[in-house]
Short mmCIF file of C-alpha atoms and ligand atoms in Angstrom, two decimals:
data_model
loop_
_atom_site.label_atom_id
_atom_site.label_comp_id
_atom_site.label_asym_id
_atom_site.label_seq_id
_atom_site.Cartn_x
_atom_site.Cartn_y
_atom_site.Cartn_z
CA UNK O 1 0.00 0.00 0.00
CA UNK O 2 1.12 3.39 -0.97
CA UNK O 3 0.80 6.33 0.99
CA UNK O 4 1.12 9.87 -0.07
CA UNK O 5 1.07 12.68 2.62
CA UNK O 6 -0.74 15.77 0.39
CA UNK O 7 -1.41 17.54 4.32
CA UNK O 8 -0.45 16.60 7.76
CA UNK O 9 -1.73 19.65 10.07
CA UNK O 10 -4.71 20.30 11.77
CA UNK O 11 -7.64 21.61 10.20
CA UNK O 12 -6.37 25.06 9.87
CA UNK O 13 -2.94 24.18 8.64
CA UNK O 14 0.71 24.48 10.32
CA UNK O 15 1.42 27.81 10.51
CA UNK O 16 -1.89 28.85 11.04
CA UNK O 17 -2.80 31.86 8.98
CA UNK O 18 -1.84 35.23 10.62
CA UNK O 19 -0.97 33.63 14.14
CA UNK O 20 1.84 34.84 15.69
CA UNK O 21 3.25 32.18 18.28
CA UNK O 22 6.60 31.44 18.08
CA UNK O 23 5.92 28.12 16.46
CA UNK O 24 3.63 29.34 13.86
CA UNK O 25 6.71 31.72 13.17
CA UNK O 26 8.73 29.09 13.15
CA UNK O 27 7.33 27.16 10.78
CA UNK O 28 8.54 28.30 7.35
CA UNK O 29 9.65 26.97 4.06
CA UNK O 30 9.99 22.81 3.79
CA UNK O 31 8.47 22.90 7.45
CA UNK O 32 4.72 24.45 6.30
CA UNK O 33 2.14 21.58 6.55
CA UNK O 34 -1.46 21.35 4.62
CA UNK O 35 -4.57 20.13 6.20
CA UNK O 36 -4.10 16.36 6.58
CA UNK O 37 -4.64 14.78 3.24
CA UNK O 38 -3.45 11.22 2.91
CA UNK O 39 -3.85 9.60 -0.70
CA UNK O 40 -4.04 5.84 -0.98
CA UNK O 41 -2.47 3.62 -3.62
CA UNK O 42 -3.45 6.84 -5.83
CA UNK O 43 -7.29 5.84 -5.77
CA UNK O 44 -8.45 6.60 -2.27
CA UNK O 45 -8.43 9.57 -0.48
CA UNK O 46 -8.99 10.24 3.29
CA UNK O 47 -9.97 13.63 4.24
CA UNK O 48 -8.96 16.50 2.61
CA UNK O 49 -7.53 20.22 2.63
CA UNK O 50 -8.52 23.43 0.62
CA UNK O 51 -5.94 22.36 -2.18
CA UNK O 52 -5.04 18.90 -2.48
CA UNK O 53 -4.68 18.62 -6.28
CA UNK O 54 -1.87 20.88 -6.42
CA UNK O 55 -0.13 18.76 -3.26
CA UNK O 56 -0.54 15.87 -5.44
CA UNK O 57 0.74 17.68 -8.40
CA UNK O 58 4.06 18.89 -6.13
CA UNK O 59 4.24 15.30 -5.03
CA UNK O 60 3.79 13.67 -8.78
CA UNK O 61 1.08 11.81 -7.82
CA UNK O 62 -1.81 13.57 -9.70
CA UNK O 63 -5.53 12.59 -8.55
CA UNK O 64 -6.80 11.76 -11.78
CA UNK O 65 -7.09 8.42 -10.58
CA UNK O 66 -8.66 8.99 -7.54
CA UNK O 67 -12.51 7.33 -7.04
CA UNK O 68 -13.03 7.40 -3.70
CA UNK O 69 -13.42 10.10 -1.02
CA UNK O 70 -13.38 9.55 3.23
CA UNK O 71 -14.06 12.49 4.99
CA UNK O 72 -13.60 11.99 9.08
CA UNK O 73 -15.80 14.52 10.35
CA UNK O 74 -17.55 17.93 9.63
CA UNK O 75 -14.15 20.32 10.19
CA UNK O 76 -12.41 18.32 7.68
CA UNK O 77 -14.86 18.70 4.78
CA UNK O 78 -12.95 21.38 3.07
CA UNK O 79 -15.37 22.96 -0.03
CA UNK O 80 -15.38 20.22 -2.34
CA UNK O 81 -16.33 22.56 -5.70
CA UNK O 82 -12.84 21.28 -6.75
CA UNK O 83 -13.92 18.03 -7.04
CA UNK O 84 -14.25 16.17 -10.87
CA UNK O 85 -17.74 15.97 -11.55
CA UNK O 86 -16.71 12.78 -13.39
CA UNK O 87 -14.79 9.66 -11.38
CA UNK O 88 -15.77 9.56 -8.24
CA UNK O 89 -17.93 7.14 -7.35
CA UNK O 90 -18.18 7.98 -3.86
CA UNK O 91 -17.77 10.71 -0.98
CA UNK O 92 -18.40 9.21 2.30
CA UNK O 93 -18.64 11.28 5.77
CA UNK O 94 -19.97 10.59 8.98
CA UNK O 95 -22.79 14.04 8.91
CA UNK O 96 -24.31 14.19 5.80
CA UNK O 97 -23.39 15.82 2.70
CA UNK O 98 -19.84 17.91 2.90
CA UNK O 99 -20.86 21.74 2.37
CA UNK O 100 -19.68 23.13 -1.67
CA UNK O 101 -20.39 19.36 -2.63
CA UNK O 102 -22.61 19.34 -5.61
CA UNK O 103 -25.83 17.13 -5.37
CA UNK O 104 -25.51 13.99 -7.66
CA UNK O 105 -28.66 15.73 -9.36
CA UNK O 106 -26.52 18.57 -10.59
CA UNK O 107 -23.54 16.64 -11.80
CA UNK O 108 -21.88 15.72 -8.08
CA UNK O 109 -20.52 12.75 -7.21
CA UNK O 110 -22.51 10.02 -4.88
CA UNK O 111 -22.09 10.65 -0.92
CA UNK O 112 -22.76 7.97 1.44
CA UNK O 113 -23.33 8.71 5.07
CA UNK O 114 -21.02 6.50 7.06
CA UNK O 115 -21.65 5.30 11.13
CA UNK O 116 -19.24 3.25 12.84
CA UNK O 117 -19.42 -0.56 12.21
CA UNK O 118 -19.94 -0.19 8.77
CA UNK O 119 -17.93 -2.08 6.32
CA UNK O 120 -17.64 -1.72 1.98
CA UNK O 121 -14.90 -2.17 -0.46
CA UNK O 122 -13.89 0.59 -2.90
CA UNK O 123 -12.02 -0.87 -5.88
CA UNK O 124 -9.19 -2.58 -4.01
CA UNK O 125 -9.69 -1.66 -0.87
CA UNK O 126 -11.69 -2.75 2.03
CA UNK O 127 -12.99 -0.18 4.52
CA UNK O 128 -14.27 -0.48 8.23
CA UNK O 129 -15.68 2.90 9.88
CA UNK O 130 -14.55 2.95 13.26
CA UNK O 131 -15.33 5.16 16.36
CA UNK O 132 -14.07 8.46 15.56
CA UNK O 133 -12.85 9.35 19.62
CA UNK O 134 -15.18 11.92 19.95
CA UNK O 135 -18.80 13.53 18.43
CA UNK O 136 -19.56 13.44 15.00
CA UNK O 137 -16.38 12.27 13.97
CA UNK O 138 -15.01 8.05 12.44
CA UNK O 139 -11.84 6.69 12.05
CA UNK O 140 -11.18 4.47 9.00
CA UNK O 141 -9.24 0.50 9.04
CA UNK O 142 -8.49 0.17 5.19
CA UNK O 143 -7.15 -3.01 3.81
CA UNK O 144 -4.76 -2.97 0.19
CA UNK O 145 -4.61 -5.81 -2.01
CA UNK O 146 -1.51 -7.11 -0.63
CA UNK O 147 -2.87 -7.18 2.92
CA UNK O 148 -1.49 -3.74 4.52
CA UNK O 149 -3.54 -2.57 7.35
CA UNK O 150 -3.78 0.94 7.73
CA UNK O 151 -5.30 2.97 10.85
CA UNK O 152 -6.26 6.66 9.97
CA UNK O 153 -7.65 8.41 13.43
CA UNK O 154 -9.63 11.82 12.83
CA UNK O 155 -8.01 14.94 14.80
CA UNK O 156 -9.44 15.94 17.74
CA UNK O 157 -9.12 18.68 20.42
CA UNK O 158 -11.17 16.91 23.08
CA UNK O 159 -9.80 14.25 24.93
CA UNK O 160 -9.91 10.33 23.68
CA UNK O 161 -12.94 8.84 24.93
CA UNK O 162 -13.01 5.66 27.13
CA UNK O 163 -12.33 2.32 25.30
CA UNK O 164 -12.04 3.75 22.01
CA UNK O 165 -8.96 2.21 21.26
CA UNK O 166 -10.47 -0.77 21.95
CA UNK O 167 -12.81 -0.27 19.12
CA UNK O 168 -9.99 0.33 16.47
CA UNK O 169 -8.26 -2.82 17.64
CA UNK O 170 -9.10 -6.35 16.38
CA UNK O 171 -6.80 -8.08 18.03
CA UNK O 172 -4.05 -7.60 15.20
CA UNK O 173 -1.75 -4.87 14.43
CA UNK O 174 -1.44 -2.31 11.92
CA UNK O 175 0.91 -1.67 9.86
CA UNK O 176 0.84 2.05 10.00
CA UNK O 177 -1.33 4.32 12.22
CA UNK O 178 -1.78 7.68 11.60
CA UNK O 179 -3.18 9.82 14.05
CA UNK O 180 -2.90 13.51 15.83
CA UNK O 181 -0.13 11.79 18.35
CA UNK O 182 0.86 15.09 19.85
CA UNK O 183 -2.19 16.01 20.92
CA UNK O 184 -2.72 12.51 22.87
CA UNK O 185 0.36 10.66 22.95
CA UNK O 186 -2.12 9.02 25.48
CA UNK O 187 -3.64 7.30 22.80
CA UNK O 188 -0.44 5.75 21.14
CA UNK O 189 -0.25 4.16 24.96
CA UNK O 190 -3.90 2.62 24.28
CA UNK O 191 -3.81 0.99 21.28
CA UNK O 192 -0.27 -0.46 21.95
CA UNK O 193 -1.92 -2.07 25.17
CA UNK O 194 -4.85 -3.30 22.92
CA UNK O 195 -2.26 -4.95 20.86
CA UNK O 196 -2.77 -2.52 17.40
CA UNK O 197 0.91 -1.11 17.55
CA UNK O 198 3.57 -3.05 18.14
CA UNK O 199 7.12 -2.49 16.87
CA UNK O 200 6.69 -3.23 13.44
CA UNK O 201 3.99 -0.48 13.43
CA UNK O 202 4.90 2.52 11.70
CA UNK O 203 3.19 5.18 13.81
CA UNK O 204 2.80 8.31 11.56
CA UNK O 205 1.94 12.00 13.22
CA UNK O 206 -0.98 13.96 11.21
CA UNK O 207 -3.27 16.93 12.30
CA UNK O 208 0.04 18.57 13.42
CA UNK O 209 -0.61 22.22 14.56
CA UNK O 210 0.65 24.77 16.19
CA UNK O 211 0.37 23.34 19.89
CA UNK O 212 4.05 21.28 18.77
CA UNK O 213 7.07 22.53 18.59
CA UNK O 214 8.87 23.24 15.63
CA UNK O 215 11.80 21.33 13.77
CA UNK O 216 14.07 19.16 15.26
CA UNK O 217 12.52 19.61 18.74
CA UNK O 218 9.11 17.58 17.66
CA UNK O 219 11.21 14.69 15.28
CA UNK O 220 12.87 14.43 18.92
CA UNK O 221 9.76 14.36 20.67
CA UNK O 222 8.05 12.09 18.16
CA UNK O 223 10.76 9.26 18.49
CA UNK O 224 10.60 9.18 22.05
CA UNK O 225 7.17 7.64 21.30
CA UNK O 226 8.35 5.49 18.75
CA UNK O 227 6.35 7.92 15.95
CA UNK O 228 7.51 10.11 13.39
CA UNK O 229 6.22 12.98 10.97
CA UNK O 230 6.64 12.87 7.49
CA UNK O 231 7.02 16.28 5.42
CA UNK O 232 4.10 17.64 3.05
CA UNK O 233 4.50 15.24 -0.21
CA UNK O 234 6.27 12.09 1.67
CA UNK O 235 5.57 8.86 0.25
CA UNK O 236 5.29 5.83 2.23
CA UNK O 237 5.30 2.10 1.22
CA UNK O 238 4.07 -0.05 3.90
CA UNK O 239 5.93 -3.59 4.00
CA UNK O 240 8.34 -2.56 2.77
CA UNK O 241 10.45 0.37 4.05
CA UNK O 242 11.59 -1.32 7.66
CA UNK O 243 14.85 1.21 7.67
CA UNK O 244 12.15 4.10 7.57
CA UNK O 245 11.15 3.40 11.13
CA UNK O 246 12.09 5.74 13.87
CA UNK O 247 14.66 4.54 16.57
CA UNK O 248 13.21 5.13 19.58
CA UNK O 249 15.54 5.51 22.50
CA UNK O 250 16.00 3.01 25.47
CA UNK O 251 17.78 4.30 28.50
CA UNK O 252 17.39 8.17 29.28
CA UNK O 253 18.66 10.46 31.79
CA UNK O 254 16.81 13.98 32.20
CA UNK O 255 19.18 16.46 34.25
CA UNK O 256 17.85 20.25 35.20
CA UNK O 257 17.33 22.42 37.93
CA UNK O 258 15.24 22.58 40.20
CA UNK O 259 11.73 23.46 38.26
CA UNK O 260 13.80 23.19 35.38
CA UNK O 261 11.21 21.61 33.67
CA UNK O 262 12.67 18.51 34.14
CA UNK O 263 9.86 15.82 35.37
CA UNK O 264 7.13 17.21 32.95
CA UNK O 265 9.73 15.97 30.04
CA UNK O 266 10.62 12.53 31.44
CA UNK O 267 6.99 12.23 31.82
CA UNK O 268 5.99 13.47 28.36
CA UNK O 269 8.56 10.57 26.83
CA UNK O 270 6.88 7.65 28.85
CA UNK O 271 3.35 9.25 27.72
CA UNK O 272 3.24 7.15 24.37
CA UNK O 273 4.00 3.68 26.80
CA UNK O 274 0.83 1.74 28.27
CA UNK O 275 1.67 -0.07 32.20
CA UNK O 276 4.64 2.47 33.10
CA UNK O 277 6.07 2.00 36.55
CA UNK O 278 6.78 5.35 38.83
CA UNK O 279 9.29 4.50 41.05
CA UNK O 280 9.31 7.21 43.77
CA UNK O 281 12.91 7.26 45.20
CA UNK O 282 12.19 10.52 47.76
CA UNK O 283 10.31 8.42 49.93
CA UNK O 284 7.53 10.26 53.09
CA UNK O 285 8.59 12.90 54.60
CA UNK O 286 6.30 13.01 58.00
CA UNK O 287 4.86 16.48 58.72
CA UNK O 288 6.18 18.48 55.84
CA UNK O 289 2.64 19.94 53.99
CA UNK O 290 4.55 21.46 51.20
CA UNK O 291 6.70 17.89 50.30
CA UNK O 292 3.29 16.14 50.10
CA UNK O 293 2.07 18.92 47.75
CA UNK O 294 4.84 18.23 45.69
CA UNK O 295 4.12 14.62 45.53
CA UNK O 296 0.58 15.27 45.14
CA UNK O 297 1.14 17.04 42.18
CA UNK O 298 2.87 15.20 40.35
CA UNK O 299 0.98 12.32 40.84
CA UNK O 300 -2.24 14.15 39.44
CA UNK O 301 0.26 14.87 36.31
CA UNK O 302 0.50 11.00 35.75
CA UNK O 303 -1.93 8.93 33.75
CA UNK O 304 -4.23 7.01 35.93
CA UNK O 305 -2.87 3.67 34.10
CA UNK O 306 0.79 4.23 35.78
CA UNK O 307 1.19 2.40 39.17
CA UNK O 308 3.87 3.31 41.50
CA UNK O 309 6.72 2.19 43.37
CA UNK O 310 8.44 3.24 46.49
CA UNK O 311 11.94 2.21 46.88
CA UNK O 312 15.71 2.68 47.54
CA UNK O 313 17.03 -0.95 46.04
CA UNK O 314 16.58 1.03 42.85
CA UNK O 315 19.14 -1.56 40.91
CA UNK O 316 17.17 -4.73 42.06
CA UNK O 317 14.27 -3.24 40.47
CA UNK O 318 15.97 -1.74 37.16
CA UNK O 319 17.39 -5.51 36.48
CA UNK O 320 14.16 -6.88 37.27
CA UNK O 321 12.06 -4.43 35.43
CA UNK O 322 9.70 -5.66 32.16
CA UNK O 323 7.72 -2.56 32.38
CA UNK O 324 8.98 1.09 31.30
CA UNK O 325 10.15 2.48 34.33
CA UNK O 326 10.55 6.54 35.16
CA UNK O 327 12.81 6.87 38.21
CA UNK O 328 11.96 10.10 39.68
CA UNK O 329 14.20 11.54 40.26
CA UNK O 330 18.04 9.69 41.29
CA UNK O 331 19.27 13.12 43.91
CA UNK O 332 16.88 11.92 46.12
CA UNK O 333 17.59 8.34 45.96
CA UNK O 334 21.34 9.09 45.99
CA UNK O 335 20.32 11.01 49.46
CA UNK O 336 18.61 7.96 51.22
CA UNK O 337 21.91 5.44 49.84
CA UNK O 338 23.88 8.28 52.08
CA UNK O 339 21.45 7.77 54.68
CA UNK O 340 21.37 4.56 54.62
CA UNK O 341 25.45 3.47 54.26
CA UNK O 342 25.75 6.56 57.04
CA UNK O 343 28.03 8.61 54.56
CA UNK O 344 27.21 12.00 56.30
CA UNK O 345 29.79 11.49 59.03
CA UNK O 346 33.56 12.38 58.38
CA UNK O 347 35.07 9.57 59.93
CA UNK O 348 32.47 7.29 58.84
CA UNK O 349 32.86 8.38 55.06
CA UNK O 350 36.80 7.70 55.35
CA UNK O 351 36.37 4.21 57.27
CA UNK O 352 33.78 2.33 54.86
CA UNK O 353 30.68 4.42 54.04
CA UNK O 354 32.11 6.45 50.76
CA UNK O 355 33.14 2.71 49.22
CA UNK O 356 29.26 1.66 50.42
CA UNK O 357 27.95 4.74 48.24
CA UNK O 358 30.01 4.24 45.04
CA UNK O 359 29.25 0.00 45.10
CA UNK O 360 25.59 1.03 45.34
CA UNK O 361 26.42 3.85 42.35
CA UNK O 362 28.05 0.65 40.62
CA UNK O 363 25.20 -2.08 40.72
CA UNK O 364 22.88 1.13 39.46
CA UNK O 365 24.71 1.26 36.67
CA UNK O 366 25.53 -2.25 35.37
CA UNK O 367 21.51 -2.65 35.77
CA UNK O 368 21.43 -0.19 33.70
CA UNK O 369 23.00 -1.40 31.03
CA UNK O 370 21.80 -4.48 30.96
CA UNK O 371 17.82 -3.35 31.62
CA UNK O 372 15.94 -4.42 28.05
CA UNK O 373 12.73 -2.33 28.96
CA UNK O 374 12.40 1.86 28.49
CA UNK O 375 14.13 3.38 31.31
CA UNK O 376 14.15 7.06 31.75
CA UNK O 377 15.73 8.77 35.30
CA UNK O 378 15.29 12.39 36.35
CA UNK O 379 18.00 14.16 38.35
CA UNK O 380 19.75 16.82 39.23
CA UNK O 381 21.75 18.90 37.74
CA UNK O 382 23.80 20.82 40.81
CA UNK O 383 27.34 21.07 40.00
CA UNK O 384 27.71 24.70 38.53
CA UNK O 385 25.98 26.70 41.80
CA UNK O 386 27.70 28.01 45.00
CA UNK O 387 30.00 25.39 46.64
CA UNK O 388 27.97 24.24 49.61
CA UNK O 389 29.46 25.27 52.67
CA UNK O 390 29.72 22.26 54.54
CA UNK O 391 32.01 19.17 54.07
CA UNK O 392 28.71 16.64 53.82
CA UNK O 393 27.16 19.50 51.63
CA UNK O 394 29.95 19.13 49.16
CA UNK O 395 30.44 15.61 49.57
CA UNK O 396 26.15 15.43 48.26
CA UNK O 397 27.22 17.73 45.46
CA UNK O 398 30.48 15.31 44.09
CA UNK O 399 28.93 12.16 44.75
CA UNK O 400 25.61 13.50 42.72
CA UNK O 401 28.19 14.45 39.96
CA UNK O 402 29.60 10.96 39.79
CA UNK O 403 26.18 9.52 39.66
CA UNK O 404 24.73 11.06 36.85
CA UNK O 405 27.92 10.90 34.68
CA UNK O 406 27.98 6.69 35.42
CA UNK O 407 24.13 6.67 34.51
CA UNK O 408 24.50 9.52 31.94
CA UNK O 409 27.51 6.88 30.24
CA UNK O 410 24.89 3.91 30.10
CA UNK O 411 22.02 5.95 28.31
CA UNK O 412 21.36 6.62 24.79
CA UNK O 413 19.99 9.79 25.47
CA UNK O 414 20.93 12.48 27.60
CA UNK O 415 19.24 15.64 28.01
CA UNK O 416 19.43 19.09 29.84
CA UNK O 417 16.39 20.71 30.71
CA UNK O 418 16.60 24.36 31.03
CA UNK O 419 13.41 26.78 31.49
CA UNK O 420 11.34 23.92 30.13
CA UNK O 421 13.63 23.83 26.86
CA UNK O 422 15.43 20.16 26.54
CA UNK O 423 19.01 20.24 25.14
CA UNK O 424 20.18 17.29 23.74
CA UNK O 425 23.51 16.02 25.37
CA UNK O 426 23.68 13.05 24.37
CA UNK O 427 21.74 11.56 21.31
CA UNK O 428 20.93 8.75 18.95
CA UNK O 429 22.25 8.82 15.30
CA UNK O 430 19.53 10.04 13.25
CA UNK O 431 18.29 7.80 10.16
CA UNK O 432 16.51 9.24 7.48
CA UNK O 433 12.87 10.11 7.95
CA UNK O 434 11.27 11.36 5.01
CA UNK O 435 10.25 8.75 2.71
CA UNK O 436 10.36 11.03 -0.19
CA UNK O 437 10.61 9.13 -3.71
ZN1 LIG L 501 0.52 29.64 15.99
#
């Protein structure tokens, strides 16, 4: 099955016309994105933007040949007087007629009215309508003639609704989903659980807008979910272009300041993963309100799918792990291993307790190069302030240091978060993305 990406923004486009954010700004040249528009094997076309013959035109893949028309919803029904009054054999949406569509009467082309459960073929292709995730709105499962499976998920701006994902699964993955993963990386997380996406998947962002960040920044943020975006014009070929698929990375560390930013973006990586593990390293904290605020907080942050873990044999559980696992955040746990081996003490640290701290640092490490599931560790990042003025004070600050340079070696990605902004440290080797023949 062939694939050509004539739009792959929201309904308004990416930049949005006359907006002034600093991602609509941003977003210039190569970068601009049409309404999604996603032509199949040059026949079928799902949804549709203001101008989609000349995208096919730019992408050599004219629409002459195209017979068949799914709209998703309402907001997607761009006017249609474009359309060849000759060809088409059908325009099917889930609310009626699409508005500038002329009746069959006066030349149009047939429209169908589509709910989910329904099921057709159009020339080569077989079609189910699916739950769309929210009001007036379907999702389509095609079929090709060699057996592809392709998921195409509407966009939406209200949040997925309960067991959807359920509904687009049958128990056997796609081989490509496209759907507005920014939005709700949440439900990515879903239909992997449900069994649709597995590795082989290739998950493919549409309905991109303005509410990602430009460039590199969202190809960064896309992989960490194991999806990617594909530029205006892309062409993909599902079965057979394995070395297209993003590489998603394994072990992360996230170092910042404090409210650096840095837990919101370990979170946001894990958001994509269904049954991740919270593993709370700071411990209770009797009688201090504002520490259980904290914790409170983030926990209403977390998806109510995560469960959590409370513990300071933090290598036991990396080695043992076959869930993702977010360690929030290693400072803390490095604090109770202190605690714990007695390291505060001078003559304690000299007779025993600094060697207890660095074998503890050690068996963190080797599990962490030898864990197979996601892993991604907040910490923090404390070297470059004031030297603290006591000897147990510094002795925190260069066994912290240590720490996140012997995790920081056994990651594949390492970033800095600053003022919310992550800087990439440490990265994998890019492969080629866009699928552009
Ligand atoms: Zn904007």
């Amino acid at each position: 099955m062939e694939l050509t990406f004539l739009g792959t923004a929201g309904p308004r486009g990416w930049p949005q016309p006359f907006c002034t954010c600093a991602s609509c700004l941003g977003c210039t040249g190569s970068a601009v994105r049409e309404p999604s528009c996603v032509l199949v094997d040059g026949t079928l076309l799902i949804d549709c933007g203001p101008e989609p013959a000349h995208a096919a035109a730019r992408a050599s893949r004219p629409l002459t040949g195209v017979r068949h028309l799914l709209l998703t919803g309402p907001a997607e029904a761009a006017p249609l007087a474009w359309l060849p009054a000759a060809g088409l054999e059908l325009v099917a949406a889930p609310s009626g007629p699409p508005p500038g569509l002329p009746a069959p009467t006066a030349g149009g082309p047939p429209w169908e009215t589509v709910e989910p459960g329904a099921e057709f073929t159009l020339g080569a292709h077989h079609v189910r309508v699916l739950p769309g995730g929210s009001p007036g709105r379907v999702a389509y499962a095609v079929t090709g003639p060699g057996g592809s499976r392709l998921l195409y998920i509407p966009s939406s701006r209200l949040a997925p609704e309960a067991d959807t994902a359920r509904a687009w699964s049958d128990g056997r993955p796609y081989d490509a989903v496209l759907l507005d993963v920014v939005a709700w990386p949440e439900r990515l997380a879903a239909l992997r659980s449900a069994g649709a996406v597995t590795e082989d998947t290739d998950v493919l962002a549409v309905h991109l807008s303005h509410e990602a960040p430009p460039g590199e920044e969202l190809a960064r943020r896309l992989a960490a979910w194991g999806a990617r975006a594909v530029a205006d014009g892309g062409v993909v070929r599902l079965g057979t272009e394995p070395e297209a698929q993003p590489v998603r990375p394994h072990r992360t560390l996230v170092l910042g300041g404090a409210r650096s930013g840095k837990s919101v973006e370990a979170e946001r990586r894990l958001a994509a993963s269904p049954d991740v593990m919270y593993v709370a390293t700071g411990g209770t904290r009797d009688g201090d309100p504002e520490w259980a605020e904290r914790v409170a907080a983030h926990r209403d942050r977390r998806p109510a799918t995560w469960r959590t873990a409370e513990t300071t044999d933090l290598a036991s559980l990396v080695a043992d792990a076959t869930v993702p696992l977010l360690v929030d955040c290693l400072s803390l746990w490095l604090t109770a291993v202190m605690d714990e081996c007695g390291a505060w003490d001078d003559a304690a640290w000299r007779e025993g307790a600094r060697d207890a701290v660095r074998e503890r640092v050690d068996e963190l490490a080797a599990a962490w190069r030898a864990c197979r599931v996601p892993l991604v560790a907040v910490s923090n990042e404390v070297g470059s302030g004031v030297v603290p003025a006591t000897a147990s004070g510094r002795r925190y600050r260069d066994e912290l240091g240590r720490l996140n340079a012997a995790v920081a070696e056994e990651s594949d990605e390492v970033l800095l978060v600053v003022a919310g902004q992550a800087l990439t440290l440490r990265g994998l080797p890019r492969k080629p993305r866009h699928a552009r023949s």
